Amino acid sequence: MVAVTALVRYSLTAVLCAPFLATIVGVAAAQEGTNESPPATRHAPRATRSTPRAPAGPTQRATLERVISQSMLPNGLEVIVVENHNVPLATIEVVVKNGSFTQEPQDEGVAHLFEHMLFRAYTDTVPNASFARAAGEITAGFNGTTNEESVTYYATLPSRHIERGVQLLATLMRRPRFRADDLDRERQVVLGEYDRQVANPFYHLRAATGRALWGSAWSRKNTLGSREAINAATVGRLEAIFERYYIPNNSALIVTGDVNPQQVFELARKHFGPWQRGPDPFQEFPVPPVPPLERDTTVITEADTRDVVVMLQWQGPSVGKDPDATYAADVFSDVLNAPTSEFRKKLVDSGLWQSLGVNYYTLDHVGPITILGETTPENLRPALQALYAEIAKLGDPKYFPAQALADSKQERKVGTAFGLERASGFAHTIAFWWSVADLEYYMGYVDNMAAQTARDLADYGRKYIAGRPKVIGLMMSAEQAARWR
């Protein structure tokens, strides 16, 4: 069970030095598309997407349409099946539109606690039933994740046990029983995870920067939560979350691997069909808009470190309101992070920065744009000056050469092809995209990125980064912080 706070993607990790990366990986996970990386909600009207320019050669959509099958049950549950017969394994995953984006300040971290508790609340007609015992009987490995805009529950098992696996997840979703003694025990597990993350100095930089970036919406971005809210959670609160969000018309069932789509659809109807549809939770409890960042803000956190970690963040696009910008954002980040980019040459190859990377994290409720780097105390001021000078150029199409765009697009295409080969990981990919956008968005993801031009990237840079309000987060030693202040 994992509380996922995604700040970086693989394109960023590729440009970070190993010691710095090791620090970040402890608190930053990735679940996004081909990057291995979450507001209008999916219930709100979508922005009209422009028709992409047709890419040359076979399209990614055509590749995905050969292996992906879809259906919807009468109760509103979307069923997505991805065939991959390379090994006799299957992954069954249920994704729910819940997560930190539904949290009020007094509930920070309760979505993650709920994820843990649902496994404990598993009930069946068998006496003394437990999810772990039932999973063990079919040699299934299982886990769950919580991030900003989704919670997932999944099991990977031999494909010959596909029906029992579907039944296992259906039972988990339909008949939980929350008990106070289970909550007391699981609370300590979650607090242990909380304490391990808080012990990492990078967590404090991320949290301080996040509070400044999101303002009153911070509780809806804070997946890890607060100790006070986790301690205050009650069985009644967990039951209210289940009744509101854990309904089939707010969920999807994703099955990948050595399976037959028609068999899966039949099993879904049999075991998930009785799951009762509920009212749209986002009609009665709409998610408030993220307040815009009004001005530049600097935050400083202290840590026992010789160097300085710098995190610049902007409020980026919402995939529901500006989907075209999200395609440009991914290509934009890849181009800047390429070892041969002008951005890297001016800032890293010059020696001003030891590491530097750019990232946009796709979310429906405003995704963050992050530039994350490391430099020495002596270089901090000239490094920042040089960085700001490069940022000022990001609205110019000439900053994005044609060859760099072509290289980025090819890498994305190859990355998606590799992702298809690992069925269990692909289930998580589909779950992520379904939760923050929809499957249609993902089906056209690589093709739409292939249509991006230098002008598209410059428009994105000008609209969301160059000259826009940002948060400057600095992590340095107490001695350096005193001098900087």
Short mmCIF file of C-alpha atoms in Angstrom, two decimals:
data_model
loop_
_atom_site.label_atom_id
_atom_site.label_comp_id
_atom_site.label_asym_id
_atom_site.label_seq_id
_atom_site.Cartn_x
_atom_site.Cartn_y
_atom_site.Cartn_z
CA MET A 1 0.00 0.00 0.00
CA VAL A 2 1.59 3.19 -1.16
CA ALA A 3 0.81 6.87 -0.85
CA VAL A 4 2.08 8.18 -4.15
CA THR A 5 3.26 11.76 -4.43
CA ALA A 6 4.52 12.18 -7.95
CA LEU A 7 6.89 15.06 -8.67
CA VAL A 8 9.31 13.56 -11.15
CA ARG A 9 9.17 11.30 -14.17
CA TYR A 10 11.73 9.09 -15.79
CA SER A 11 12.88 11.95 -18.00
CA LEU A 12 13.83 13.86 -14.88
CA THR A 13 15.49 10.95 -13.12
CA ALA A 14 17.71 10.44 -16.13
CA VAL A 15 19.38 13.79 -15.57
CA LEU A 16 19.77 13.68 -11.80
CA CYS A 17 22.99 12.54 -10.20
CA ALA A 18 22.78 9.30 -8.23
CA PRO A 19 23.01 10.59 -4.61
CA PHE A 20 20.42 13.29 -5.25
CA LEU A 21 18.16 10.83 -7.05
CA ALA A 22 18.33 8.40 -4.14
CA THR A 23 17.02 11.12 -1.85
CA ILE A 24 14.16 12.00 -4.14
CA VAL A 25 13.01 8.48 -4.91
CA GLY A 26 12.06 7.99 -1.26
CA VAL A 27 9.22 10.48 -1.58
CA ALA A 28 8.57 10.90 -5.26
CA ALA A 29 7.05 8.05 -7.22
CA ALA A 30 5.99 8.10 -10.83
CA GLN A 31 2.99 6.58 -12.49
CA GLU A 32 2.32 8.44 -15.62
CA GLY A 33 1.92 6.87 -19.03
CA THR A 34 5.10 5.93 -20.82
CA ASN A 35 7.02 7.78 -18.11
CA GLU A 36 6.17 5.29 -15.43
CA SER A 37 4.84 7.94 -13.14
CA PRO A 38 -3.42 13.29 -10.93
CA PRO A 39 -9.07 19.55 -11.38
CA ALA A 40 -12.57 19.88 -13.61
CA THR A 41 -13.30 16.23 -12.88
CA ARG A 42 -14.22 13.63 -15.44
CA HIS A 43 -17.82 14.49 -14.62
CA ALA A 44 -17.39 18.08 -15.81
CA PRO A 45 -17.63 19.03 -19.50
CA ARG A 46 -14.38 18.43 -21.32
CA ALA A 47 -12.57 21.07 -23.26
CA THR A 48 -12.86 20.55 -27.01
CA ARG A 49 -9.69 18.89 -28.22
CA SER A 50 -8.26 20.08 -31.46
CA THR A 51 -7.86 17.49 -34.20
CA PRO A 52 -4.21 16.39 -34.21
CA ARG A 53 -2.14 16.53 -37.37
CA ALA A 54 -1.89 12.99 -38.69
CA PRO A 55 1.52 11.46 -37.89
CA ALA A 56 3.39 9.55 -40.56
CA GLY A 57 3.43 5.76 -40.36
CA PRO A 58 1.38 3.44 -38.11
CA THR A 59 -0.35 5.27 -35.29
CA GLN A 60 -0.10 4.42 -31.63
CA ARG A 61 -3.90 4.32 -31.50
CA ALA A 62 -3.91 1.53 -34.08
CA THR A 63 -1.44 -0.45 -31.99
CA LEU A 64 -3.49 -0.02 -28.81
CA GLU A 65 -6.79 -0.79 -30.51
CA ARG A 66 -5.42 -4.22 -31.45
CA VAL A 67 -4.88 -5.19 -27.82
CA ILE A 68 -7.39 -3.12 -25.81
CA SER A 69 -11.06 -4.05 -25.50
CA GLN A 70 -13.70 -2.05 -23.61
CA SER A 71 -17.16 -2.60 -22.21
CA MET A 72 -19.44 -0.95 -19.67
CA LEU A 73 -21.75 -2.70 -17.24
CA PRO A 74 -25.31 -1.44 -16.69
CA ASN A 75 -24.23 -0.16 -13.26
CA GLY A 76 -21.70 2.18 -14.89
CA LEU A 77 -18.51 0.21 -14.23
CA GLU A 78 -16.04 0.59 -17.11
CA VAL A 79 -14.23 -2.65 -17.96
CA ILE A 80 -10.93 -2.42 -19.87
CA VAL A 81 -9.04 -5.52 -21.01
CA VAL A 82 -5.51 -5.59 -22.46
CA GLU A 83 -4.37 -8.88 -23.99
CA ASN A 84 -0.76 -10.00 -23.57
CA HIS A 85 -0.17 -13.73 -23.87
CA ASN A 86 3.60 -13.70 -23.37
CA VAL A 87 3.40 -15.27 -19.90
CA PRO A 88 0.51 -17.07 -18.14
CA LEU A 89 -0.17 -14.22 -15.72
CA ALA A 90 -2.94 -11.67 -15.33
CA THR A 91 -3.30 -8.44 -13.35
CA ILE A 92 -6.72 -7.40 -12.10
CA GLU A 93 -7.00 -3.80 -10.95
CA VAL A 94 -9.84 -1.65 -9.68
CA VAL A 95 -9.30 2.10 -9.84
CA VAL A 96 -11.59 4.54 -7.99
CA LYS A 97 -11.79 8.29 -8.48
CA ASN A 98 -10.82 9.08 -4.93
CA GLY A 99 -7.52 10.23 -3.44
CA SER A 100 -6.21 13.40 -1.91
CA PHE A 101 -8.21 15.65 -4.29
CA THR A 102 -11.35 14.79 -2.27
CA GLN A 103 -9.76 15.68 1.10
CA GLU A 104 -10.79 18.58 3.29
CA PRO A 105 -8.02 19.94 5.58
CA GLN A 106 -9.25 17.80 8.46
CA ASP A 107 -8.97 14.69 6.26
CA GLU A 108 -5.38 14.98 5.00
CA GLY A 109 -4.06 11.45 4.55
CA VAL A 110 -7.38 9.69 5.21
CA ALA A 111 -7.71 8.54 1.57
CA HIS A 112 -4.46 6.61 2.01
CA LEU A 113 -5.58 5.24 5.37
CA PHE A 114 -8.81 4.12 3.72
CA GLU A 115 -6.86 2.24 1.05
CA HIS A 116 -5.09 0.26 3.78
CA MET A 117 -8.30 -0.33 5.68
CA LEU A 118 -10.28 -1.65 2.74
CA PHE A 119 -8.01 -4.70 2.57
CA ARG A 120 -8.63 -5.29 6.29
CA ALA A 121 -12.37 -4.74 5.84
CA TYR A 122 -12.65 -7.57 3.29
CA THR A 123 -15.48 -9.92 4.21
CA ASP A 124 -16.81 -13.11 2.67
CA THR A 125 -19.17 -15.91 3.57
CA VAL A 126 -16.16 -17.99 4.68
CA PRO A 127 -15.56 -17.73 8.46
CA ASN A 128 -12.44 -15.76 9.44
CA ALA A 129 -11.94 -14.70 5.85
CA SER A 130 -9.18 -12.26 5.02
CA PHE A 131 -8.06 -10.76 1.76
CA ALA A 132 -4.49 -12.01 2.27
CA ARG A 133 -5.66 -15.57 2.91
CA ALA A 134 -7.98 -15.57 -0.09
CA ALA A 135 -5.22 -14.12 -2.30
CA GLY A 136 -2.78 -16.74 -1.05
CA GLU A 137 -5.10 -19.56 -2.10
CA ILE A 138 -4.69 -18.48 -5.73
CA THR A 139 -1.00 -17.46 -5.35
CA ALA A 140 -1.85 -13.81 -6.00
CA GLY A 141 0.39 -10.92 -5.07
CA PHE A 142 -1.57 -7.79 -4.22
CA ASN A 143 -1.16 -4.15 -3.28
CA GLY A 144 -2.80 -0.75 -3.52
CA THR A 145 -1.81 2.83 -4.29
CA THR A 146 -3.16 6.24 -3.34
CA ASN A 147 -2.32 9.36 -5.30
CA GLU A 148 -3.89 12.73 -5.95
CA GLU A 149 -6.82 11.67 -8.12
CA SER A 150 -7.17 7.90 -7.78
CA VAL A 151 -6.91 4.94 -5.46
CA THR A 152 -6.12 1.50 -6.89
CA TYR A 153 -6.38 -2.08 -5.66
CA TYR A 154 -4.77 -4.84 -7.70
CA ALA A 155 -3.70 -8.46 -7.74
CA THR A 156 -1.35 -10.34 -10.07
CA LEU A 157 -1.95 -14.06 -10.34
CA PRO A 158 -1.71 -17.09 -12.64
CA SER A 159 -4.18 -16.55 -15.45
CA ARG A 160 -5.82 -19.92 -14.78
CA HIS A 161 -7.26 -18.32 -11.62
CA ILE A 162 -8.78 -15.37 -13.46
CA GLU A 163 -12.34 -15.97 -12.24
CA ARG A 164 -11.34 -16.31 -8.61
CA GLY A 165 -9.23 -13.18 -8.95
CA VAL A 166 -12.12 -11.16 -10.38
CA GLN A 167 -14.36 -12.48 -7.62
CA LEU A 168 -11.75 -11.53 -5.01
CA LEU A 169 -11.62 -7.89 -6.14
CA ALA A 170 -15.40 -7.72 -6.53
CA THR A 171 -15.89 -8.91 -2.97
CA LEU A 172 -13.39 -6.32 -1.75
CA MET A 173 -15.38 -3.55 -3.43
CA ARG A 174 -18.89 -4.67 -2.52
CA ARG A 175 -18.99 -5.88 1.06
CA PRO A 176 -16.40 -4.25 3.37
CA ARG A 177 -16.80 -4.27 7.14
CA PHE A 178 -14.82 -1.60 8.99
CA ARG A 179 -13.95 -2.36 12.61
CA ALA A 180 -12.47 -0.08 15.25
CA ASP A 181 -9.81 -2.62 16.31
CA ASP A 182 -8.65 -3.03 12.69
CA LEU A 183 -8.51 0.74 12.35
CA ASP A 184 -6.35 1.07 15.47
CA ARG A 185 -3.88 -1.48 14.09
CA GLU A 186 -3.75 -0.16 10.55
CA ARG A 187 -3.45 3.42 11.73
CA GLN A 188 -0.05 2.52 13.21
CA VAL A 189 1.08 1.05 9.89
CA VAL A 190 0.13 4.22 8.04
CA LEU A 191 1.77 6.41 10.68
CA GLY A 192 4.92 4.33 10.26
CA GLU A 193 4.91 5.15 6.55
CA TYR A 194 4.26 8.78 7.41
CA ASP A 195 7.20 8.91 9.82
CA ARG A 196 9.57 7.33 7.29
CA GLN A 197 8.71 9.93 4.67
CA VAL A 198 8.85 12.83 7.10
CA ALA A 199 12.34 11.69 8.13
CA ASN A 200 13.52 12.43 4.60
CA PRO A 201 14.67 16.07 4.28
CA PHE A 202 13.32 16.29 0.75
CA TYR A 203 9.79 15.77 2.09
CA HIS A 204 9.98 19.08 3.96
CA LEU A 205 11.09 20.94 0.83
CA ARG A 206 8.29 19.36 -1.20
CA ALA A 207 5.69 20.11 1.48
CA ALA A 208 6.78 23.73 2.00
CA THR A 209 6.81 24.36 -1.74
CA GLY A 210 3.46 22.61 -2.15
CA ARG A 211 1.76 24.68 0.54
CA ALA A 212 2.95 27.87 -1.14
CA LEU A 213 1.97 26.66 -4.63
CA TRP A 214 -1.52 25.36 -3.81
CA GLY A 215 -2.63 27.60 -0.94
CA SER A 216 -6.05 26.57 0.36
CA ALA A 217 -6.01 23.53 -1.99
CA TRP A 218 -2.98 21.97 -0.27
CA SER A 219 -5.06 19.33 1.53
CA ARG A 220 -6.24 18.14 -1.90
CA LYS A 221 -2.63 17.64 -3.05
CA ASN A 222 -1.22 16.19 0.17
CA THR A 223 -1.44 12.44 -0.32
CA LEU A 224 0.73 11.65 2.69
CA GLY A 225 -1.47 13.77 4.95
CA SER A 226 -0.99 14.88 8.53
CA ARG A 227 -0.49 12.91 11.71
CA GLU A 228 -3.39 14.74 13.37
CA ALA A 229 -5.90 13.82 10.65
CA ILE A 230 -4.74 10.20 10.50
CA ASN A 231 -5.08 9.89 14.28
CA ALA A 232 -8.52 11.50 14.23
CA ALA A 233 -10.00 9.23 11.51
CA THR A 234 -12.99 7.14 12.64
CA VAL A 235 -14.84 4.12 11.34
CA GLY A 236 -17.75 6.43 10.55
CA ARG A 237 -15.53 8.58 8.35
CA LEU A 238 -14.27 5.53 6.45
CA GLU A 239 -17.82 4.34 5.90
CA ALA A 240 -18.80 7.77 4.56
CA ILE A 241 -15.91 7.68 2.06
CA PHE A 242 -16.95 4.22 0.91
CA GLU A 243 -20.59 5.18 0.43
CA ARG A 244 -19.73 8.35 -1.47
CA TYR A 245 -16.92 7.31 -3.79
CA TYR A 246 -16.78 3.51 -3.94
CA ILE A 247 -19.50 3.01 -6.48
CA PRO A 248 -19.23 1.34 -9.91
CA ASN A 249 -20.03 4.50 -11.87
CA ASN A 250 -16.99 6.15 -10.24
CA SER A 251 -14.66 3.21 -10.90
CA ALA A 252 -13.07 1.05 -13.58
CA LEU A 253 -11.99 -2.58 -13.72
CA ILE A 254 -8.78 -3.14 -15.67
CA VAL A 255 -7.55 -6.64 -16.54
CA THR A 256 -4.27 -7.17 -18.39
CA GLY A 257 -2.26 -10.20 -19.41
CA ASP A 258 -3.00 -13.72 -20.59
CA VAL A 259 -6.78 -13.33 -20.74
CA ASN A 260 -9.69 -13.48 -23.16
CA PRO A 261 -11.65 -10.20 -23.32
CA GLN A 262 -15.08 -11.81 -23.72
CA GLN A 263 -14.43 -14.10 -20.76
CA VAL A 264 -13.40 -11.11 -18.66
CA PHE A 265 -16.53 -9.17 -19.64
CA GLU A 266 -18.68 -12.13 -18.62
CA LEU A 267 -16.86 -12.48 -15.30
CA ALA A 268 -17.23 -8.75 -14.69
CA ARG A 269 -20.99 -8.94 -15.25
CA LYS A 270 -21.24 -11.96 -12.97
CA HIS A 271 -19.18 -10.66 -10.04
CA PHE A 272 -19.30 -6.85 -10.36
CA GLY A 273 -22.79 -6.61 -11.85
CA PRO A 274 -24.55 -6.68 -8.45
CA TRP A 275 -22.45 -3.71 -7.24
CA GLN A 276 -25.02 -0.97 -6.76
CA ARG A 277 -24.74 2.24 -8.74
CA GLY A 278 -24.69 5.44 -6.67
CA PRO A 279 -25.22 9.17 -7.18
CA ASP A 280 -22.40 11.07 -8.84
CA PRO A 281 -20.30 12.19 -5.84
CA PHE A 282 -18.93 15.22 -7.66
CA GLN A 283 -22.37 16.65 -8.30
CA GLU A 284 -23.21 16.88 -4.60
CA PHE A 285 -19.62 17.41 -3.45
CA PRO A 286 -17.84 19.32 -6.23
CA VAL A 287 -14.10 19.82 -5.92
CA PRO A 288 -13.32 23.52 -5.41
CA PRO A 289 -11.09 25.15 -8.03
CA VAL A 290 -7.41 25.55 -7.22
CA PRO A 291 -6.73 29.19 -6.30
CA PRO A 292 -4.32 30.78 -8.80
CA LEU A 293 -0.82 31.68 -7.65
CA GLU A 294 -0.64 35.48 -7.56
CA ARG A 295 3.07 36.22 -7.15
CA ASP A 296 6.54 34.72 -6.81
CA THR A 297 7.18 33.20 -3.39
CA THR A 298 10.39 31.84 -1.87
CA VAL A 299 10.45 29.14 0.80
CA ILE A 300 13.56 27.80 2.57
CA THR A 301 13.95 24.51 4.43
CA GLU A 302 17.03 23.53 6.39
CA ALA A 303 18.81 20.18 6.18
CA ASP A 304 22.19 18.68 6.95
CA THR A 305 23.54 19.05 3.42
CA ARG A 306 26.61 20.53 1.79
CA ASP A 307 24.85 21.46 -1.43
CA VAL A 308 21.63 23.30 -2.21
CA VAL A 309 18.53 21.67 -3.67
CA VAL A 310 16.34 24.03 -5.70
CA MET A 311 12.73 23.34 -6.61
CA LEU A 312 10.88 25.80 -8.82
CA GLN A 313 7.18 25.13 -9.32
CA TRP A 314 4.39 26.65 -11.38
CA GLN A 315 0.71 25.81 -11.67
CA GLY A 316 0.45 24.01 -14.98
CA PRO A 317 -2.46 23.00 -17.21
CA SER A 318 -5.49 20.91 -16.26
CA VAL A 319 -5.97 18.00 -18.64
CA GLY A 320 -9.73 18.60 -18.53
CA LYS A 321 -9.51 22.28 -19.45
CA ASP A 322 -6.41 22.53 -21.64
CA PRO A 323 -5.57 19.05 -22.96
CA ASP A 324 -3.54 20.32 -25.90
CA ALA A 325 -1.12 22.00 -23.49
CA THR A 326 -0.55 18.71 -21.66
CA TYR A 327 0.77 17.07 -24.83
CA ALA A 328 3.05 20.03 -25.44
CA ALA A 329 4.18 19.90 -21.80
CA ASP A 330 5.50 16.37 -22.08
CA VAL A 331 7.43 17.01 -25.28
CA PHE A 332 8.67 20.31 -23.82
CA SER A 333 10.11 18.54 -20.76
CA ASP A 334 11.75 15.82 -22.83
CA VAL A 335 13.40 18.32 -25.15
CA LEU A 336 14.84 20.38 -22.29
CA ASN A 337 16.03 17.29 -20.42
CA ALA A 338 17.86 15.84 -23.44
CA PRO A 339 21.65 15.70 -22.84
CA THR A 340 22.27 17.76 -26.01
CA SER A 341 19.70 20.49 -25.30
CA GLU A 342 20.71 24.13 -25.12
CA PHE A 343 19.09 24.21 -21.69
CA ARG A 344 21.44 21.49 -20.41
CA LYS A 345 24.51 22.93 -22.11
CA LYS A 346 24.03 26.39 -20.64
CA LEU A 347 23.16 25.24 -17.14
CA VAL A 348 24.64 21.80 -16.39
CA ASP A 349 27.52 21.39 -18.82
CA SER A 350 28.70 24.85 -17.79
CA GLY A 351 29.18 23.57 -14.23
CA LEU A 352 26.67 25.96 -12.66
CA TRP A 353 24.29 23.10 -11.85
CA GLN A 354 25.26 19.60 -10.79
CA SER A 355 21.87 18.27 -11.93
CA LEU A 356 18.73 19.82 -13.35
CA GLY A 357 15.48 18.47 -14.74
CA VAL A 358 12.10 19.70 -15.97
CA ASN A 359 8.79 17.94 -15.44
CA TYR A 360 5.05 18.38 -15.86
CA TYR A 361 2.78 16.02 -13.91
CA THR A 362 -0.56 15.51 -15.66
CA LEU A 363 -3.58 16.08 -13.42
CA ASP A 364 -7.18 17.00 -14.00
CA HIS A 365 -7.16 19.46 -11.10
CA VAL A 366 -4.12 21.51 -12.21
CA GLY A 367 -0.83 19.68 -12.56
CA PRO A 368 2.43 21.12 -11.23
CA ILE A 369 5.35 22.09 -13.43
CA THR A 370 8.64 21.48 -11.68
CA ILE A 371 12.27 22.38 -12.31
CA LEU A 372 14.38 20.48 -9.82
CA GLY A 373 18.13 20.86 -9.45
CA GLU A 374 21.18 20.80 -7.25
CA THR A 375 24.06 23.22 -7.04
CA THR A 376 26.75 24.35 -4.61
CA PRO A 377 26.27 27.22 -2.15
CA GLU A 378 28.95 29.17 -4.02
CA ASN A 379 27.16 28.76 -7.33
CA LEU A 380 23.64 29.32 -6.09
CA ARG A 381 23.19 32.96 -7.11
CA PRO A 382 24.84 32.72 -10.55
CA ALA A 383 23.11 29.37 -11.14
CA LEU A 384 19.70 30.89 -10.42
CA GLN A 385 20.47 33.93 -12.57
CA ALA A 386 21.44 31.70 -15.47
CA LEU A 387 18.35 29.55 -14.97
CA TYR A 388 16.05 32.56 -14.96
CA ALA A 389 17.71 33.78 -18.17
CA GLU A 390 16.94 30.46 -19.86
CA ILE A 391 13.38 30.41 -18.53
CA ALA A 392 12.80 33.82 -20.15
CA LYS A 393 13.54 32.21 -23.55
CA LEU A 394 11.02 29.38 -23.23
CA GLY A 395 8.34 31.25 -25.15
CA ASP A 396 10.52 31.38 -28.30
CA PRO A 397 9.96 28.60 -30.89
CA LYS A 398 13.65 28.80 -31.88
CA TYR A 399 14.54 27.35 -28.49
CA PHE A 400 13.18 23.95 -29.62
CA PRO A 401 15.10 22.60 -32.65
CA ALA A 402 13.39 20.18 -35.01
CA GLN A 403 15.80 17.30 -34.34
CA ALA A 404 15.21 17.54 -30.59
CA LEU A 405 11.45 17.28 -31.13
CA ALA A 406 11.91 14.27 -33.41
CA ASP A 407 14.14 12.50 -30.88
CA SER A 408 11.67 13.10 -28.06
CA LYS A 409 8.74 11.75 -30.05
CA GLN A 410 10.65 8.60 -31.02
CA GLU A 411 11.66 7.94 -27.42
CA ARG A 412 8.03 8.21 -26.31
CA LYS A 413 6.93 5.79 -28.99
CA VAL A 414 9.57 3.25 -27.97
CA GLY A 415 8.77 3.72 -24.29
CA THR A 416 5.09 2.97 -24.87
CA ALA A 417 5.98 -0.16 -26.84
CA PHE A 418 8.12 -1.41 -23.95
CA GLY A 419 5.28 -0.62 -21.52
CA LEU A 420 2.94 -2.88 -23.46
CA GLU A 421 5.30 -5.79 -22.91
CA ARG A 422 4.84 -5.72 -19.12
CA ALA A 423 1.20 -6.48 -18.49
CA SER A 424 1.14 -5.69 -14.76
CA GLY A 425 2.75 -2.30 -15.24
CA PHE A 426 0.44 -1.52 -18.12
CA ALA A 427 -2.58 -2.04 -15.87
CA HIS A 428 -1.25 0.73 -13.61
CA THR A 429 -0.65 2.96 -16.64
CA ILE A 430 -4.23 2.54 -17.86
CA ALA A 431 -5.55 3.15 -14.33
CA PHE A 432 -3.63 6.40 -14.04
CA TRP A 433 -4.78 7.80 -17.37
CA TRP A 434 -8.37 6.70 -16.82
CA SER A 435 -8.45 8.56 -13.50
CA VAL A 436 -6.91 11.88 -14.57
CA ALA A 437 -8.41 12.01 -18.07
CA ASP A 438 -10.03 9.01 -19.74
CA LEU A 439 -9.01 6.09 -21.90
CA GLU A 440 -9.65 8.09 -25.06
CA TYR A 441 -6.98 10.59 -24.00
CA TYR A 442 -4.46 7.81 -23.54
CA MET A 443 -5.30 6.10 -26.83
CA GLY A 444 -4.27 9.25 -28.67
CA TYR A 445 -1.45 10.24 -26.31
CA VAL A 446 1.63 9.34 -28.36
CA ASP A 447 0.04 10.39 -31.66
CA ASN A 448 -0.95 13.78 -30.28
CA MET A 449 2.54 14.30 -28.90
CA ALA A 450 3.96 13.38 -32.31
CA ALA A 451 1.96 16.27 -33.77
CA GLN A 452 3.54 18.89 -31.50
CA THR A 453 5.59 21.66 -33.11
CA ALA A 454 8.16 24.11 -31.80
CA ARG A 455 5.44 26.77 -31.74
CA ASP A 456 3.21 24.52 -29.61
CA LEU A 457 6.03 24.10 -27.09
CA ALA A 458 6.74 27.83 -27.07
CA ASP A 459 3.05 28.62 -26.56
CA TYR A 460 3.04 26.29 -23.54
CA GLY A 461 6.24 27.83 -22.16
CA ARG A 462 4.86 31.34 -22.54
CA LYS A 463 1.42 30.52 -21.12
CA TYR A 464 2.52 28.59 -18.05
CA ILE A 465 6.19 29.28 -17.25
CA ALA A 466 8.03 32.29 -18.67
CA GLY A 467 7.00 35.36 -16.69
CA ARG A 468 4.38 33.44 -14.70
CA PRO A 469 4.19 33.39 -10.87
CA LYS A 470 6.21 30.60 -9.32
CA VAL A 471 7.38 29.18 -6.02
CA ILE A 472 11.12 28.99 -5.41
CA GLY A 473 11.93 26.27 -2.88
CA LEU A 474 15.45 26.01 -1.44
CA MET A 475 16.84 23.27 0.79
CA MET A 476 20.19 24.14 2.37
CA SER A 477 22.15 23.97 5.59
CA ALA A 478 21.20 26.20 8.51
CA GLU A 479 24.39 28.18 8.00
CA GLN A 480 23.65 28.77 4.33
CA ALA A 481 20.01 29.60 5.08
CA ALA A 482 21.08 32.29 7.57
CA ARG A 483 23.30 33.87 4.91
CA TRP A 484 20.66 33.65 2.21
CA ARG A 485 17.96 35.22 4.36
#
